[in-house]
XYZ file of N, CA and C in Angstrom:
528
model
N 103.835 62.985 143.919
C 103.854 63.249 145.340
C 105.157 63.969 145.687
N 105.023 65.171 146.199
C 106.005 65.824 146.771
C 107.207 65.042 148.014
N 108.411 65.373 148.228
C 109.060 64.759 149.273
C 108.710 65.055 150.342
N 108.065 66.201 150.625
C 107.506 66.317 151.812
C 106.181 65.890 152.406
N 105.161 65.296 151.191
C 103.878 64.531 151.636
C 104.774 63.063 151.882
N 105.965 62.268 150.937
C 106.485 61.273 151.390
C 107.356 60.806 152.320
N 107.869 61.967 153.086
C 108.162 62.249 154.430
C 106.930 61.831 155.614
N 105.879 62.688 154.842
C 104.958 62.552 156.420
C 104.241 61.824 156.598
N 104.125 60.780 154.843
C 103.247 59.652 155.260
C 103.809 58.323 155.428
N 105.616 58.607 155.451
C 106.072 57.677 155.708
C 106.652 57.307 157.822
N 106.819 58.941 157.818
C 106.776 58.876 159.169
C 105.162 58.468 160.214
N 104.477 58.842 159.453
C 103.014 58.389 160.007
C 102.594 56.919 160.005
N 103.503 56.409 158.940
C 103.491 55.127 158.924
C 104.030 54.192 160.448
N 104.667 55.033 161.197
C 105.595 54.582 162.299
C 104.018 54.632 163.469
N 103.852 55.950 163.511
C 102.854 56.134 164.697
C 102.081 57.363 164.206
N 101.270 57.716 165.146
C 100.703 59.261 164.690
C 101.299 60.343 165.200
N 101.452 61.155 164.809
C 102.476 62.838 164.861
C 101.446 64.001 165.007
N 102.256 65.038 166.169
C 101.422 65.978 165.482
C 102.604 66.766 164.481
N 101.974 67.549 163.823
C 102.836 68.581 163.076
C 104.468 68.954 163.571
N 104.440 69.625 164.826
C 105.733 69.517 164.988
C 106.917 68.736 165.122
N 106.309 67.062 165.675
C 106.892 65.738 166.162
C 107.430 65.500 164.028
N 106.244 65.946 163.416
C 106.893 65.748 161.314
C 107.747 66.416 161.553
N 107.647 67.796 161.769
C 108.108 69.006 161.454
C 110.110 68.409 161.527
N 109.979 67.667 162.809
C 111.409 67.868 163.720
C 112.217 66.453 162.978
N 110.723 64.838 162.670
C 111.632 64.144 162.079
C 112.135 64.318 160.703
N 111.198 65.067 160.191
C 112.038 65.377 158.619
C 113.725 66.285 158.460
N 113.571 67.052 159.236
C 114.540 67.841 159.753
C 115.758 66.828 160.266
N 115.415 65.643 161.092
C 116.698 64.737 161.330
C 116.834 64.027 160.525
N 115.854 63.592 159.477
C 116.176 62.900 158.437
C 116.967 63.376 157.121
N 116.664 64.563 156.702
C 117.979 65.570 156.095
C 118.997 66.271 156.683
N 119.114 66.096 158.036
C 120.184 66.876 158.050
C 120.530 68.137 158.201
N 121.650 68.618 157.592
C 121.702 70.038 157.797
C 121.157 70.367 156.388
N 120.877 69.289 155.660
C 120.431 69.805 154.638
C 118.939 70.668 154.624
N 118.406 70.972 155.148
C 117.411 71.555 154.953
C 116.518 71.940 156.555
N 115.704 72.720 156.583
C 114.938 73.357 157.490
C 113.755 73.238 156.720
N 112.551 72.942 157.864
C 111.117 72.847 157.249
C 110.754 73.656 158.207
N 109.552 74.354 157.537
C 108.961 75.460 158.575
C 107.304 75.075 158.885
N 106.813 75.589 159.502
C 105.427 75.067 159.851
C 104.473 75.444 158.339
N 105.200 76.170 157.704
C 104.415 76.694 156.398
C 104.654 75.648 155.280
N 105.770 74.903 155.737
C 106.013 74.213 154.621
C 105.040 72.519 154.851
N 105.113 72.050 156.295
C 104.438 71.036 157.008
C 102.901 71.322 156.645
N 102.802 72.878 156.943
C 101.276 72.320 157.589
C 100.199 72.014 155.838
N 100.289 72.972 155.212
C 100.041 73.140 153.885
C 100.272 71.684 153.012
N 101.132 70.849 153.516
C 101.224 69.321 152.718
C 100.529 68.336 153.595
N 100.294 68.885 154.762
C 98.820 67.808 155.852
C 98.041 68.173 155.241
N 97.590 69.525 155.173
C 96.106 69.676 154.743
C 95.771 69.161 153.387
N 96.739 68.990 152.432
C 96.398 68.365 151.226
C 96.154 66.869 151.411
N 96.759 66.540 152.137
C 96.763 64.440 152.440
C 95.458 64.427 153.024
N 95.130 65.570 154.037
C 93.790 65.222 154.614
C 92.841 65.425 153.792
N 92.594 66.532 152.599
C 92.285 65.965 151.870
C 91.903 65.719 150.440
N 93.307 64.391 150.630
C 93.179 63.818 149.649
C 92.735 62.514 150.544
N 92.547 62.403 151.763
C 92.240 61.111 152.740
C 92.708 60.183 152.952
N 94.127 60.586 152.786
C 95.093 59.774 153.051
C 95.540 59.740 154.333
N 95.038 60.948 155.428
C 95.850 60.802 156.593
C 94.852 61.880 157.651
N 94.354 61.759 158.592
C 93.245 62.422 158.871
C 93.716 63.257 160.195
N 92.961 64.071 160.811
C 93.304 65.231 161.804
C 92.638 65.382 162.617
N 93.041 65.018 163.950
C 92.342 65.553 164.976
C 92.876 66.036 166.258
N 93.045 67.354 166.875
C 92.924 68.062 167.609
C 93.153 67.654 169.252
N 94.062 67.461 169.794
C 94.137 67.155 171.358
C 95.033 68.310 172.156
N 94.801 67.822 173.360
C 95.909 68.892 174.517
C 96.767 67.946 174.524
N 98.085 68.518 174.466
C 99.283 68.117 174.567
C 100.393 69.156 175.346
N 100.651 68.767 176.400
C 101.672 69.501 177.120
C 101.204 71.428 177.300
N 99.867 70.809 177.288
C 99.335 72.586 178.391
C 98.682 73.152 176.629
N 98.963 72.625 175.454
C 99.304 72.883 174.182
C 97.881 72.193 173.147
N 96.928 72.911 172.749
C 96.609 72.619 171.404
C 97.366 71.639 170.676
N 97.222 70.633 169.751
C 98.432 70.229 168.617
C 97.152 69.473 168.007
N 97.652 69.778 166.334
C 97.263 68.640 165.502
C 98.053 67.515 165.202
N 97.024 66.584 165.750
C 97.713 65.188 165.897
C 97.210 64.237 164.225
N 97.774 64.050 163.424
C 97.576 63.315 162.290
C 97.766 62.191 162.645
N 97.096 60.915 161.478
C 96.946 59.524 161.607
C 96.926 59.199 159.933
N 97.788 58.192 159.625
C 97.956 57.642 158.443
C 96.753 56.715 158.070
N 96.253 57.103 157.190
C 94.739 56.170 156.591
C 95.505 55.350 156.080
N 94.430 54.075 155.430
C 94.392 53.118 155.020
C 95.151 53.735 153.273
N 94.450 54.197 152.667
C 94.647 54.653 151.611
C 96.109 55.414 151.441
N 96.568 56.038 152.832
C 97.536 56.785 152.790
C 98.618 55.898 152.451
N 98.608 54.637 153.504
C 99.439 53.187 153.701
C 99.582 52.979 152.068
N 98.531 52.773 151.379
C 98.311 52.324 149.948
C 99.573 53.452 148.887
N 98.956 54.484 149.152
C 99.653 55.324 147.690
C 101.182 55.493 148.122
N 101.573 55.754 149.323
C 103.107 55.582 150.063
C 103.719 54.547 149.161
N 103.150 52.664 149.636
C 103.610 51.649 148.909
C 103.764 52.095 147.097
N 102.486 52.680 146.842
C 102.725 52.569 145.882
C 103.698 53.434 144.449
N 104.309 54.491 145.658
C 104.992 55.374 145.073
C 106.582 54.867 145.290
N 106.404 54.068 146.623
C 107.846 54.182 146.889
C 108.343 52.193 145.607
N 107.155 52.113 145.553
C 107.395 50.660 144.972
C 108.107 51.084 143.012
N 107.217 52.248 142.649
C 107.806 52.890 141.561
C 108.933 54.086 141.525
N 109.761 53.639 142.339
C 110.845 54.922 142.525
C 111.564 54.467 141.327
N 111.959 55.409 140.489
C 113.201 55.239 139.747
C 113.655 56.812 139.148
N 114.163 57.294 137.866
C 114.408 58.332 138.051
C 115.302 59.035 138.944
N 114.608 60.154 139.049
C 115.348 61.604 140.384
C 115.258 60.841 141.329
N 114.621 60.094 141.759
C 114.383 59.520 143.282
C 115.374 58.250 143.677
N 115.918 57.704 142.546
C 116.784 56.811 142.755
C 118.434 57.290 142.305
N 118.431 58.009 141.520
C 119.582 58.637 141.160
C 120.044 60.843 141.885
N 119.449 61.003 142.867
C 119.330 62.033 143.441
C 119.625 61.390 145.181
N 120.668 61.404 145.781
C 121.158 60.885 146.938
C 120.158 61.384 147.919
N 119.828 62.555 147.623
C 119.041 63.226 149.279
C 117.468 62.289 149.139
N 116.789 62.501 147.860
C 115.329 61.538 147.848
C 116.057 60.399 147.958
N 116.878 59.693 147.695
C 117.471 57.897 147.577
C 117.286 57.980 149.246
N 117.459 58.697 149.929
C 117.946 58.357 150.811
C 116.497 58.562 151.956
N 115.418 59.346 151.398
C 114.388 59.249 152.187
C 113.505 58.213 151.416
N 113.532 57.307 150.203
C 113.193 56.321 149.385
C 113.439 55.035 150.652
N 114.920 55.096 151.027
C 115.583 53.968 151.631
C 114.842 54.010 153.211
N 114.461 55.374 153.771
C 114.072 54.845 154.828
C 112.351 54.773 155.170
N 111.971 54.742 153.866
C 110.917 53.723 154.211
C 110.478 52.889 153.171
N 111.438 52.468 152.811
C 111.240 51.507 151.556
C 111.085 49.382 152.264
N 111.101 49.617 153.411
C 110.389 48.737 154.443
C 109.103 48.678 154.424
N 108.329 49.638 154.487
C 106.967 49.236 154.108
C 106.474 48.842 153.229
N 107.036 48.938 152.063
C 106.783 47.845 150.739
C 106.739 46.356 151.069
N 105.648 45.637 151.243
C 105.192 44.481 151.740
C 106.140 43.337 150.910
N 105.972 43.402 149.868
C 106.330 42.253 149.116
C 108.212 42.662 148.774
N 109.238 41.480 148.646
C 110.181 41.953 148.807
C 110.462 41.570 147.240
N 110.069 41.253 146.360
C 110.073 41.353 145.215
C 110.051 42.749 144.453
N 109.438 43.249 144.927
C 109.144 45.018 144.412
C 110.063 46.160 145.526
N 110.517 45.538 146.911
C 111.196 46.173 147.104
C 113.282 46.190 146.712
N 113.297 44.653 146.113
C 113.861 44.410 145.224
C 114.440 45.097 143.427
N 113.174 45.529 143.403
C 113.774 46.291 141.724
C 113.665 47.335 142.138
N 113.372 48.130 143.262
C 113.763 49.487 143.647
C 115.135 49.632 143.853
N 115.551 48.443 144.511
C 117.140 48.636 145.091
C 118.012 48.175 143.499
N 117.521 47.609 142.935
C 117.771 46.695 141.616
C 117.960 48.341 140.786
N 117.431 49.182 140.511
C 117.427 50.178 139.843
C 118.553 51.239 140.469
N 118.743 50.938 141.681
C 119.733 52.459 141.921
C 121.006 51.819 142.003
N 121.140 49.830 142.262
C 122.281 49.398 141.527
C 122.811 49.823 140.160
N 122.016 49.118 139.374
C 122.274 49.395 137.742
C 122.639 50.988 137.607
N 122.497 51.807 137.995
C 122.309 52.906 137.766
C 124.061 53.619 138.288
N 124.095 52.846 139.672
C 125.596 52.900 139.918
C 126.496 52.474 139.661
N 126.203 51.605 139.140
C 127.148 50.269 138.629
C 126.888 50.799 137.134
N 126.626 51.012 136.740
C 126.402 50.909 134.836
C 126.736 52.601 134.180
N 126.709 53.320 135.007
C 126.876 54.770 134.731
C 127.949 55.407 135.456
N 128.854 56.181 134.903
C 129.607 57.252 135.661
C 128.812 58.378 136.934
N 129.469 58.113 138.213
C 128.560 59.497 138.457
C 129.531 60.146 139.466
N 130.429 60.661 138.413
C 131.643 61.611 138.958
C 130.903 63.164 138.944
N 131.697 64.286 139.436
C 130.931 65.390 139.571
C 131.373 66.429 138.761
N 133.168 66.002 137.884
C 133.967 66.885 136.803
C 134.137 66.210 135.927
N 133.824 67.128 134.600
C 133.538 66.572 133.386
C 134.486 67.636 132.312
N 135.192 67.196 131.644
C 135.814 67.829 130.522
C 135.210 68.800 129.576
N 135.943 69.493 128.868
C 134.568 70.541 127.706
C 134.305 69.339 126.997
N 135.008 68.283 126.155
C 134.204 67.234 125.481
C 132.897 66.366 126.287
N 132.964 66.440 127.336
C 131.672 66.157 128.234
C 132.010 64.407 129.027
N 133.600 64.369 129.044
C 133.573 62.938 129.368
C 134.183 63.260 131.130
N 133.852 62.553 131.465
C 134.114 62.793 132.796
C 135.551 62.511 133.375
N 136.412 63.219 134.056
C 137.696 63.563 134.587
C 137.779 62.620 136.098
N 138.750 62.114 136.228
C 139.188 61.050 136.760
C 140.337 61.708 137.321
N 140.817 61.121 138.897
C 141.502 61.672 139.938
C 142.904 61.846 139.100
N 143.367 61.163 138.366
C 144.536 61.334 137.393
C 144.315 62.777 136.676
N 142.874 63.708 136.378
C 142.969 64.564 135.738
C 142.789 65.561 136.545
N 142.987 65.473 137.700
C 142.470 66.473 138.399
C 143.499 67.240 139.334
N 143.792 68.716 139.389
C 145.205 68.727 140.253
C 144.287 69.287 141.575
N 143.440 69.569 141.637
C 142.806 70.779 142.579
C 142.600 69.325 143.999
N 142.944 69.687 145.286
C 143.097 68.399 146.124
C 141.786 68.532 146.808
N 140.922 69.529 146.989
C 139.394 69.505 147.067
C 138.958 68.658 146.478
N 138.723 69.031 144.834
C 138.211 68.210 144.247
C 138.818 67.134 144.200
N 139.674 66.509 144.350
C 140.453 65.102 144.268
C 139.692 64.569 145.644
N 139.518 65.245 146.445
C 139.114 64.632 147.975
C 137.706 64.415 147.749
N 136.917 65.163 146.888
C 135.539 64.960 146.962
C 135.189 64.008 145.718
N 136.029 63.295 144.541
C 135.874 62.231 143.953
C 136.851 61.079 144.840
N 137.587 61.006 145.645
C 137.911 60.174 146.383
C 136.342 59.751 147.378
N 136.203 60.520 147.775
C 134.771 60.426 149.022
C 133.895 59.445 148.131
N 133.344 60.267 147.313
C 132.621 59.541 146.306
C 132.607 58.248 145.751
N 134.034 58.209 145.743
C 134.245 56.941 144.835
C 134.062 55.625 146.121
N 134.583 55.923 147.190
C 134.356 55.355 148.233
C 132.856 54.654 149.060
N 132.087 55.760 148.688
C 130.922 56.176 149.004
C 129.861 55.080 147.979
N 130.116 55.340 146.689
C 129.868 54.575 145.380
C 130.125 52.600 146.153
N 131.503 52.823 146.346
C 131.719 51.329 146.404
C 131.046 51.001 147.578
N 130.934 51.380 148.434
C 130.467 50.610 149.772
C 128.677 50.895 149.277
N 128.128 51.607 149.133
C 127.043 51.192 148.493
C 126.379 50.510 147.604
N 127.325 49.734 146.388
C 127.365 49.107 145.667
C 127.231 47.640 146.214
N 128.060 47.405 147.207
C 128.679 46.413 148.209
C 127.619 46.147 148.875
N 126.524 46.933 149.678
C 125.322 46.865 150.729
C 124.406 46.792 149.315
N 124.132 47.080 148.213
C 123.086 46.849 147.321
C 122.966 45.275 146.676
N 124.309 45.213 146.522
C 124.470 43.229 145.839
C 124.764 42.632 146.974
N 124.685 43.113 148.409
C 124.245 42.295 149.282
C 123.189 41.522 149.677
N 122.263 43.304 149.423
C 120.636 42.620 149.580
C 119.777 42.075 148.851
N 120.674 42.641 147.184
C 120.210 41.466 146.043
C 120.825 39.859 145.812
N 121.399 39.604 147.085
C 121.852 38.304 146.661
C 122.758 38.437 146.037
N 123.727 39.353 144.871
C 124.666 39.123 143.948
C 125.537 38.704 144.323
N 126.209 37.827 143.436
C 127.729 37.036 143.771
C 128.417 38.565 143.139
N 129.897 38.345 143.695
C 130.457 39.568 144.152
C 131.369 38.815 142.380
């Protein structure tokens, strides 16, 4: 499943949308990171519809035509069941972690939404994930670094790392 069908069937999960109401929350949900265009929206509805996960129907809205989508039953289903197997790019890639996290609430059972968060712990906690690395391939540490950019952007990081670490063995219960 693309990030942008798990965008819209996670926002559909909230209420029903039309296209532009997706269009605008995906857009606040990344940020400046990215722009979605109606070419990019409409082309990943029409596949959910069908695949019948999320169905379409047609109202006046503000003087305005709009397709108004609705999250099926089935849609509810494969959402859970994708976001329940996140691991990989999706847990170790900050921009998907971070549309993983906001709807990783609809995962019913908190056991499974548990080893989702359980996986992008271990993953932070157990692995380096600095962004400068030596020609031997080991990764460079604020002691190796003179450039104060880069010193500022493994400072951020490292910061960034800990307080997320901190909110993850929170919600797993871990003793600190």
């Amino acid at each position: 499943m693309s990030l942008i069908e798990m965008m819209i069937l996670g926002f559909l999960s909230e209420r029903a949308m039309c296209g532009y109401e997706l269009r605008k929350k995906m857009e606040q949900l990344q940020g400046d990171m990215r722009r979605f265009s109606d070419g990019s929206v409409y082309p990943a509805t029409a596949r959910l519809v069908k695949a019948g996960l999320i169905s379409e129907r047609t109202e006046m809205r503000d003087g305005r035509q709009r397709h108004l989508f609705t999250l099926e039953t089935a849609g509810r289903e494969r959402l859970i069941a994708e976001l329940r197997g996140c691991d990989g790019l999706m847990v170790s890639d900050f921009n998907r972690w971070r549309i993983v996290l906001t709807f990783l609430s609809i995962v019913p059972d908190k056991d499974d939404r548990d080893a989702v968060l359980r996986r992008r712990y271990d993953l932070l906690n157990g692995k380096d994930v600095h962004f400068f690395y030596c020609e031997a391939g080991n990764p460079l540490t604020l002691d190796h670094i003179g450039d104060p950019y880069r010193r500022g952007l493994l400072k951020v990081n490292d910061a960034a790392v800990a307080a997320e670490l901190g909110w993850l063995g929170s919600m797993l219960d871990l003793a600190d």
